Structures are given as structure tokens and as C-alpha cells.
Amino acid sequence: MKIIRFLSAGREHLGRLHDDGHATLLEGDLFGTLRDTGTRAAVDKLLAPLEPRDILCIGLNYKQHAAESGSAPPAHPVLFLKNSGALQHPGDPIVLPRKLRSDRVDYECELAVVIGRRCHNVGRHEALAHVLGYTCANDVSARDWQRDGGGGQWCRGKTFATFCPLGPAIVTTDEITNPNRLAIRTVLNGETMQDWNTEDMIFDVPALIEFLSASMILNPGTVILTGTPHGVGFARTPPVFLQPGDSVTVEIEGIGKLTNPVVEER
Ligand code: MG
């Protein structure tokens, strides 16, 4: 099932997105039981499909991206976090920071895992049973603050407001049985910038859940951004950074397209 969150006549709802594009209202709890009422819904505004409880992010998790970043493949998953205030809805703008200015804001297409059941010390073979589903994420990154202004911590550059677009839908695990065989790409102003497959991950989704749940509790609603493939803007010749007026789309096979315009902070 493809689950969306949306506004209709000013009220927030969960809905089931059907293949022909129409939506029906869901009743119940995202992490409990959801029932399709069959009632057709008018979607006025699509929202990020959930308000994440935590946003955990994995760096340098694709072999060719680690290489383009000049890094050896890490021995363990590289973890950083985004603040929940970085969340952005499909169609809403990525805002280029101007008060704490960045001129090196970059895109990163990522498969996002939505945890559905509490995980602590979960083994590889039971990991995917704790997943509700998958969605698209853009791990928007201010490279100057990530690399030079963060004292070695990536968090500063990764968690400006609007730097975590998510959506458009959560696709449940019955529709995606293998998250590590999905085409993933970024399209910037109509030009394909990243175009790869999640099978290139150094640590696959079960390995990430096993690793993370060994060091912390993953509660329902935790979202894990699983890293980006090669083709990011800073590693290109010449480098490409997001500019006001741009439109950036993250597209993942079987999930959908997440598009956001780019504006400057006022
Ligand atoms: Mg990333």
C-alpha cells in the first residue's frame, strides 16, 4: 500500500494512494492498524508522509560515492542526525540559508526507511520485519558548514530548516520486499545528476537496522536516511550547487517522485 498524509478542507488525513492517482481515506494508526474506508479523498496539499520521531542518517554508504568523496569505505556505518525541524513537504521549497549563509547547498537522493515497530538489538534476519515501509528523501547538505564550519561534525551542515524533504508516500514492505534492488536518481532542472541503484550500498538496509538498533532504541516513526550514490554536486567538475529557481526531484523505483523548488531565505 502507498500511504500519503495530506490536507483536505484544512484537516489532516492519512490516505491510500491508488495506481491511477486517486486517494481514499484511511482510518486508524500509522503504526497500528489502518483501514481503507474506500471513501474518495480530495487532496488539497500533500504533506511529508509522517512527522519523524528521529531522523537518523548514514553517510558514505555507497561505494562509488565514498570514492568520489575521497573517503575509504567505512568499517562501520557513519551516523549523523537531522533535527525534526528540517522536515519539508513534497512541493514545498528547499530554502537556501542566508542568515547563517551557505553558498554550497547540495542535493542527495536517498532511500528512507520508516521504522514501524520498536527495535532494540534486532538481528539482520528479523530487521525488515520492523520496517513499516520506504519513502524518498533528499539529504540536503550545506557543504561549507558540513566540511569547514562544523568542527568535524556533519550535523551543522545537514540540518538547516527545510533540509529534509520526505515523500511523497510510504510504500509498505509488502510492495517492496527487497529495498536493496531499487533504481534511485536525482533530476535537477530536467537533467539527471545521480542515477544508480540501492544495491551499491556498503551496508544494506538489514545491516543498518542491526547496527543502529545495537546502539540505540529505534521507536516507531524513526526514519533512517540510508546514504546517497555518486553524482552529488560538490564532486562534479565544475561543482554544482542549488540556486534560487531550481527544481530538484528524487525518484526511487516503486516509490515515486519527490520534487521541491529552491528559494533563497528572506
Ligand atoms: Mg546523505
mmCIF file of C-alpha atoms and ligand atoms in Angstrom:
data_model
loop_
_atom_site.group_PDB
_atom_site.id
_atom_site.type_symbol
_atom_site.label_atom_id
_atom_site.label_comp_id
_atom_site.label_asym_id
_atom_site.label_seq_id
_atom_site.Cartn_x
_atom_site.Cartn_y
_atom_site.Cartn_z
ATOM 1 C CA MET A 1 0.000 0.000 0.000
ATOM 2 C CA LYS A 2 1.101 3.577 -0.713
ATOM 3 C CA ILE A 3 0.280 5.738 2.308
ATOM 4 C CA ILE A 4 0.077 9.523 1.988
ATOM 5 C CA ARG A 5 -0.590 12.285 4.510
ATOM 6 C CA PHE A 6 -2.460 15.302 3.246
ATOM 7 C CA LEU A 7 -4.704 18.254 3.952
ATOM 8 C CA SER A 8 -8.300 18.239 2.749
ATOM 9 C CA ALA A 9 -10.531 21.219 3.588
ATOM 10 C CA GLY A 10 -7.972 22.257 6.206
ATOM 11 C CA ARG A 11 -7.904 18.905 8.010
ATOM 12 C CA GLU A 12 -5.049 16.424 8.093
ATOM 13 C CA HIS A 13 -5.688 12.862 6.911
ATOM 14 C CA LEU A 14 -3.916 9.661 6.005
ATOM 15 C CA GLY A 15 -4.836 8.183 2.675
ATOM 16 C CA ARG A 16 -4.156 5.311 0.355
ATOM 17 C CA LEU A 17 -2.750 6.391 -2.979
ATOM 18 C CA HIS A 18 -4.046 4.244 -5.843
ATOM 19 C CA ASP A 19 -2.257 3.497 -9.104
ATOM 20 C CA ASP A 20 -4.478 5.838 -11.123
ATOM 21 C CA GLY A 21 -3.569 8.717 -8.762
ATOM 22 C CA HIS A 22 -6.763 8.953 -6.723
ATOM 23 C CA ALA A 23 -6.693 8.581 -2.945
ATOM 24 C CA THR A 24 -9.040 7.024 -0.427
ATOM 25 C CA LEU A 25 -9.245 7.878 3.270
ATOM 26 C CA LEU A 26 -7.526 5.610 5.794
ATOM 27 C CA GLU A 27 -8.732 5.186 9.363
ATOM 28 C CA GLY A 28 -6.594 4.108 12.283
ATOM 29 C CA ASP A 29 -2.983 4.437 13.344
ATOM 30 C CA LEU A 30 0.036 4.533 11.055
ATOM 31 C CA PHE A 31 1.901 2.167 13.397
ATOM 32 C CA GLY A 32 -1.095 0.056 14.335
ATOM 33 C CA THR A 33 -3.978 -0.964 12.130
ATOM 34 C CA LEU A 34 -5.019 1.078 9.126
ATOM 35 C CA ARG A 35 -8.312 0.500 7.363
ATOM 36 C CA ASP A 36 -9.135 1.750 3.882
ATOM 37 C CA THR A 37 -12.589 3.330 4.143
ATOM 38 C CA GLY A 38 -12.972 3.352 0.360
ATOM 39 C CA THR A 39 -14.096 6.995 0.600
ATOM 40 C CA ARG A 40 -12.518 9.049 -2.134
ATOM 41 C CA ALA A 41 -10.474 11.968 -0.779
ATOM 42 C CA ALA A 42 -9.800 15.418 -2.219
ATOM 43 C CA VAL A 43 -6.071 16.014 -1.673
ATOM 44 C CA ASP A 44 -5.598 19.779 -1.365
ATOM 45 C CA LYS A 45 -1.999 19.636 -0.148
ATOM 46 C CA LEU A 46 0.368 16.697 0.154
ATOM 47 C CA LEU A 47 2.389 16.581 3.391
ATOM 48 C CA ALA A 48 5.511 14.622 4.265
ATOM 49 C CA PRO A 49 4.044 11.156 4.935
ATOM 50 C CA LEU A 50 4.870 11.308 8.646
ATOM 51 C CA GLU A 51 6.349 13.548 11.351
ATOM 52 C CA PRO A 52 9.502 11.553 12.090
ATOM 53 C CA ARG A 53 10.294 10.790 15.700
ATOM 54 C CA ASP A 54 14.009 10.769 14.936
ATOM 55 C CA ILE A 55 15.837 11.311 11.676
ATOM 56 C CA LEU A 56 18.954 9.137 11.551
ATOM 57 C CA CYS A 57 21.248 9.490 8.569
ATOM 58 C CA ILE A 58 24.019 7.324 7.196
ATOM 59 C CA GLY A 59 26.980 8.915 5.397
ATOM 60 C CA LEU A 60 29.296 7.424 2.791
ATOM 61 C CA ASN A 61 27.130 4.338 2.286
ATOM 62 C CA TYR A 62 27.505 3.842 -1.469
ATOM 63 C CA LYS A 63 30.810 2.531 -2.803
ATOM 64 C CA GLN A 64 31.138 4.984 -5.676
ATOM 65 C CA HIS A 65 30.018 7.944 -3.543
ATOM 66 C CA ALA A 66 32.660 7.152 -0.918
ATOM 67 C CA ALA A 67 35.199 7.111 -3.750
ATOM 68 C CA GLU A 68 34.063 10.464 -5.222
ATOM 69 C CA SER A 69 34.229 11.944 -1.708
ATOM 70 C CA GLY A 70 37.860 10.832 -1.393
ATOM 71 C CA SER A 71 36.990 8.504 1.502
ATOM 72 C CA ALA A 72 37.803 4.853 2.076
ATOM 73 C CA PRO A 73 34.716 2.656 2.581
ATOM 74 C CA PRO A 74 33.896 2.980 6.302
ATOM 75 C CA ALA A 75 34.363 -0.017 8.618
ATOM 76 C CA HIS A 76 31.061 0.766 10.370
ATOM 77 C CA PRO A 77 28.043 2.796 9.234
ATOM 78 C CA VAL A 78 28.723 6.539 9.620
ATOM 79 C CA LEU A 79 25.880 8.030 11.646
ATOM 80 C CA PHE A 80 24.663 11.607 11.926
ATOM 81 C CA LEU A 81 21.283 13.131 12.767
ATOM 82 C CA LYS A 82 18.941 15.734 11.410
ATOM 83 C CA ASN A 83 16.673 17.802 13.609
ATOM 84 C CA SER A 84 12.952 17.058 13.069
ATOM 85 C CA GLY A 85 12.502 20.749 12.203
ATOM 86 C CA ALA A 86 14.401 20.107 8.967
ATOM 87 C CA LEU A 87 11.403 18.184 7.596
ATOM 88 C CA GLN A 88 9.936 19.546 4.375
ATOM 89 C CA HIS A 89 6.804 18.518 2.460
ATOM 90 C CA PRO A 90 6.673 17.461 -1.182
ATOM 91 C CA GLY A 91 6.345 20.514 -3.410
ATOM 92 C CA ASP A 92 7.454 22.959 -0.707
ATOM 93 C CA PRO A 93 10.718 24.852 -1.092
ATOM 94 C CA ILE A 94 14.243 24.000 -0.032
ATOM 95 C CA VAL A 95 15.385 27.310 1.477
ATOM 96 C CA LEU A 96 18.990 28.368 0.908
ATOM 97 C CA PRO A 97 20.268 29.787 4.240
ATOM 98 C CA ARG A 98 21.219 33.441 4.203
ATOM 99 C CA LYS A 99 21.392 34.475 7.875
ATOM 100 C CA LEU A 100 23.919 31.714 8.582
ATOM 101 C CA ARG A 101 24.865 31.827 4.948
ATOM 102 C CA SER A 102 25.700 28.896 2.721
ATOM 103 C CA ASP A 103 26.616 29.163 -0.949
ATOM 104 C CA ARG A 104 27.299 25.427 -1.273
ATOM 105 C CA VAL A 105 23.940 23.720 -0.790
ATOM 106 C CA ASP A 106 23.838 20.292 -2.415
ATOM 107 C CA TYR A 107 21.245 17.570 -3.137
ATOM 108 C CA GLU A 108 21.473 13.881 -2.132
ATOM 109 C CA CYS A 109 18.822 11.346 -3.216
ATOM 110 C CA GLU A 110 18.269 8.743 -0.510
ATOM 111 C CA LEU A 111 16.076 5.770 0.260
ATOM 112 C CA ALA A 112 14.350 6.495 3.594
ATOM 113 C CA VAL A 113 13.353 3.592 5.850
ATOM 114 C CA VAL A 114 10.363 4.158 8.158
ATOM 115 C CA ILE A 115 10.538 2.048 11.312
ATOM 116 C CA GLY A 116 7.151 0.587 12.251
ATOM 117 C CA ARG A 117 7.961 -1.491 15.346
ATOM 118 C CA ARG A 118 10.273 -0.762 18.266
ATOM 119 C CA CYS A 119 13.766 -2.146 17.574
ATOM 120 C CA HIS A 120 16.487 -2.854 20.091
ATOM 121 C CA ASN A 121 19.256 -5.355 19.369
ATOM 122 C CA VAL A 122 17.451 -6.659 16.316
ATOM 123 C CA GLY A 123 19.344 -9.168 14.199
ATOM 124 C CA ARG A 124 19.816 -8.933 10.473
ATOM 125 C CA HIS A 125 17.272 -11.628 9.646
ATOM 126 C CA GLU A 126 14.461 -10.036 11.647
ATOM 127 C CA ALA A 127 15.337 -6.441 10.745
ATOM 128 C CA LEU A 128 12.940 -5.899 7.854
ATOM 129 C CA ALA A 129 10.002 -7.189 9.932
ATOM 130 C CA HIS A 130 10.375 -3.965 11.961
ATOM 131 C CA VAL A 131 10.012 -1.718 8.908
ATOM 132 C CA LEU A 132 6.698 -0.100 8.034
ATOM 133 C CA GLY A 133 7.828 0.985 4.593
ATOM 134 C CA TYR A 134 10.015 3.188 2.454
ATOM 135 C CA THR A 135 9.887 6.678 1.043
ATOM 136 C CA CYS A 136 12.110 9.152 -0.832
ATOM 137 C CA ALA A 137 14.329 11.658 0.936
ATOM 138 C CA ASN A 138 16.613 14.473 -0.110
ATOM 139 C CA ASP A 139 19.527 14.809 2.341
ATOM 140 C CA VAL A 140 20.093 18.473 1.517
ATOM 141 C CA SER A 141 23.571 19.466 2.662
ATOM 142 C CA ALA A 142 25.371 22.804 3.106
ATOM 143 C CA ARG A 143 28.858 21.592 2.183
ATOM 144 C CA ASP A 144 30.638 24.619 3.646
ATOM 145 C CA TRP A 145 29.039 24.078 7.075
ATOM 146 C CA GLN A 146 29.352 20.304 6.778
ATOM 147 C CA ARG A 147 33.047 20.342 5.989
ATOM 148 C CA ASP A 148 34.526 23.527 7.425
ATOM 149 C CA GLY A 149 32.060 25.134 9.830
ATOM 150 C CA GLY A 150 31.005 22.172 11.938
ATOM 151 C CA GLY A 151 34.109 21.299 13.927
ATOM 152 C CA GLY A 152 34.267 17.939 12.218
ATOM 153 C CA GLN A 153 30.575 17.180 12.920
ATOM 154 C CA TRP A 154 28.331 16.913 9.871
ATOM 155 C CA CYS A 155 25.160 17.785 11.741
ATOM 156 C CA ARG A 156 25.521 21.582 11.379
ATOM 157 C CA GLY A 157 25.560 21.470 7.591
ATOM 158 C CA LYS A 158 22.830 18.851 7.278
ATOM 159 C CA THR A 159 20.020 20.167 9.422
ATOM 160 C CA PHE A 160 19.098 23.676 8.346
ATOM 161 C CA ALA A 161 15.327 24.230 8.122
ATOM 162 C CA THR A 162 13.819 22.522 5.028
ATOM 163 C CA PHE A 163 16.893 20.299 4.530
ATOM 164 C CA CYS A 164 14.910 17.054 4.850
ATOM 165 C CA PRO A 165 12.247 16.800 2.134
ATOM 166 C CA LEU A 166 10.390 13.497 2.533
ATOM 167 C CA GLY A 167 7.715 11.738 0.474
ATOM 168 C CA PRO A 168 5.517 11.568 -1.453
ATOM 169 C CA ALA A 169 4.251 8.257 0.019
ATOM 170 C CA ILE A 170 5.316 5.494 2.374
ATOM 171 C CA VAL A 171 5.293 2.290 0.350
ATOM 172 C CA THR A 172 4.761 -0.639 2.682
ATOM 173 C CA THR A 173 7.048 -3.650 2.818
ATOM 174 C CA ASP A 174 4.578 -5.974 1.098
ATOM 175 C CA GLU A 175 5.187 -3.948 -2.084
ATOM 176 C CA ILE A 176 8.974 -3.594 -1.595
ATOM 177 C CA THR A 177 10.373 -6.887 -0.369
ATOM 178 C CA ASN A 178 13.989 -6.072 -1.288
ATOM 179 C CA PRO A 179 14.969 -2.442 -0.570
ATOM 180 C CA ASN A 180 18.439 -3.107 -1.940
ATOM 181 C CA ARG A 181 17.399 -3.515 -5.554
ATOM 182 C CA LEU A 182 15.802 -0.183 -6.407
ATOM 183 C CA ALA A 183 16.782 2.337 -9.054
ATOM 184 C CA ILE A 184 17.398 5.747 -7.448
ATOM 185 C CA ARG A 185 18.092 9.088 -9.065
ATOM 186 C CA THR A 186 18.183 12.860 -8.767
ATOM 187 C CA VAL A 187 16.962 15.139 -11.534
ATOM 188 C CA LEU A 188 17.924 18.825 -11.298
ATOM 189 C CA ASN A 189 16.095 21.195 -13.679
ATOM 190 C CA GLY A 190 15.401 18.255 -16.011
ATOM 191 C CA GLU A 191 18.994 16.992 -16.006
ATOM 192 C CA THR A 192 19.795 13.637 -14.387
ATOM 193 C CA MET A 193 22.564 14.150 -11.801
ATOM 194 C CA GLN A 194 22.521 10.861 -9.869
ATOM 195 C CA ASP A 195 21.331 7.611 -11.457
ATOM 196 C CA TRP A 196 22.198 4.410 -9.644
ATOM 197 C CA ASN A 197 20.777 1.512 -7.628
ATOM 198 C CA THR A 198 20.433 0.805 -3.909
ATOM 199 C CA GLU A 199 22.296 -2.484 -4.445
ATOM 200 C CA ASP A 200 25.527 -0.394 -4.322
ATOM 201 C CA MET A 201 25.081 0.273 -0.571
ATOM 202 C CA ILE A 202 28.090 -0.725 1.522
ATOM 203 C CA PHE A 203 25.760 -1.578 4.450
ATOM 204 C CA ASP A 204 22.384 -2.783 3.208
ATOM 205 C CA VAL A 205 19.122 -1.954 4.979
ATOM 206 C CA PRO A 206 19.102 -5.031 7.276
ATOM 207 C CA ALA A 207 22.727 -4.334 8.235
ATOM 208 C CA LEU A 208 21.893 -0.701 9.080
ATOM 209 C CA ILE A 209 18.953 -1.691 11.295
ATOM 210 C CA GLU A 210 21.042 -4.344 13.046
ATOM 211 C CA PHE A 211 23.871 -1.860 13.645
ATOM 212 C CA LEU A 212 21.712 1.087 14.745
ATOM 213 C CA SER A 213 19.448 -0.974 16.998
ATOM 214 C CA ALA A 214 22.504 -2.355 18.776
ATOM 215 C CA SER A 215 23.450 1.146 19.905
ATOM 216 C CA MET A 216 20.056 2.790 20.452
ATOM 217 C CA ILE A 217 16.338 2.133 20.551
ATOM 218 C CA LEU A 218 14.571 2.765 17.265
ATOM 219 C CA ASN A 219 10.993 3.720 18.070
ATOM 220 C CA PRO A 220 8.121 3.594 15.588
ATOM 221 C CA GLY A 221 8.335 6.707 13.444
ATOM 222 C CA THR A 222 12.113 6.738 13.304
ATOM 223 C CA VAL A 223 13.270 7.498 9.767
ATOM 224 C CA ILE A 224 16.645 6.275 8.527
ATOM 225 C CA LEU A 225 18.210 8.004 5.516
ATOM 226 C CA THR A 226 20.421 5.326 4.014
ATOM 227 C CA GLY A 227 23.038 7.327 2.123
ATOM 228 C CA THR A 228 23.381 8.656 -1.396
ATOM 229 C CA PRO A 229 25.002 7.329 -4.580
ATOM 230 C CA HIS A 230 27.668 9.170 -6.561
ATOM 231 C CA GLY A 231 26.900 12.224 -8.663
ATOM 232 C CA VAL A 232 26.426 14.794 -5.892
ATOM 233 C CA GLY A 233 27.047 18.426 -6.800
ATOM 234 C CA PHE A 234 30.239 19.080 -4.852
ATOM 235 C CA ALA A 235 32.066 16.187 -6.522
ATOM 236 C CA ARG A 236 31.224 17.270 -10.080
ATOM 237 C CA THR A 237 33.553 19.184 -12.399
ATOM 238 C CA PRO A 238 32.703 22.018 -12.199
ATOM 239 C CA PRO A 239 30.791 21.738 -8.907
ATOM 240 C CA VAL A 240 27.007 22.238 -8.997
ATOM 241 C CA PHE A 241 25.164 23.804 -6.064
ATOM 242 C CA LEU A 242 21.462 24.552 -5.679
ATOM 243 C CA GLN A 243 20.368 28.003 -6.853
ATOM 244 C CA PRO A 244 17.172 30.014 -6.375
ATOM 245 C CA GLY A 245 14.688 28.947 -9.049
ATOM 246 C CA ASP A 246 15.982 25.377 -9.314
ATOM 247 C CA SER A 247 13.711 22.353 -9.151
ATOM 248 C CA VAL A 248 15.114 19.125 -7.709
ATOM 249 C CA THR A 249 13.468 15.701 -7.903
ATOM 250 C CA VAL A 250 14.401 12.497 -6.079
ATOM 251 C CA GLU A 251 12.927 9.435 -7.748
ATOM 252 C CA ILE A 252 13.014 5.856 -6.449
ATOM 253 C CA GLU A 253 11.695 2.825 -8.309
ATOM 254 C CA GLY A 254 8.395 1.606 -6.880
ATOM 255 C CA ILE A 255 8.044 4.600 -4.546
ATOM 256 C CA GLY A 256 7.599 7.747 -6.605
ATOM 257 C CA LYS A 257 8.983 11.223 -7.154
ATOM 258 C CA LEU A 258 9.734 13.866 -4.546
ATOM 259 C CA THR A 259 10.052 17.327 -6.132
ATOM 260 C CA ASN A 260 10.986 20.570 -4.368
ATOM 261 C CA PRO A 261 11.661 24.057 -5.722
ATOM 262 C CA VAL A 262 14.628 26.005 -4.378
ATOM 263 C CA VAL A 263 14.352 29.535 -2.957
ATOM 264 C CA GLU A 264 16.579 31.921 -1.004
ATOM 265 C CA GLU A 265 15.942 32.704 2.658
ATOM 266 C CA ARG A 266 14.491 36.202 3.070
HETATM 267 MG MG MG B 1 23.375 11.732 2.777
#
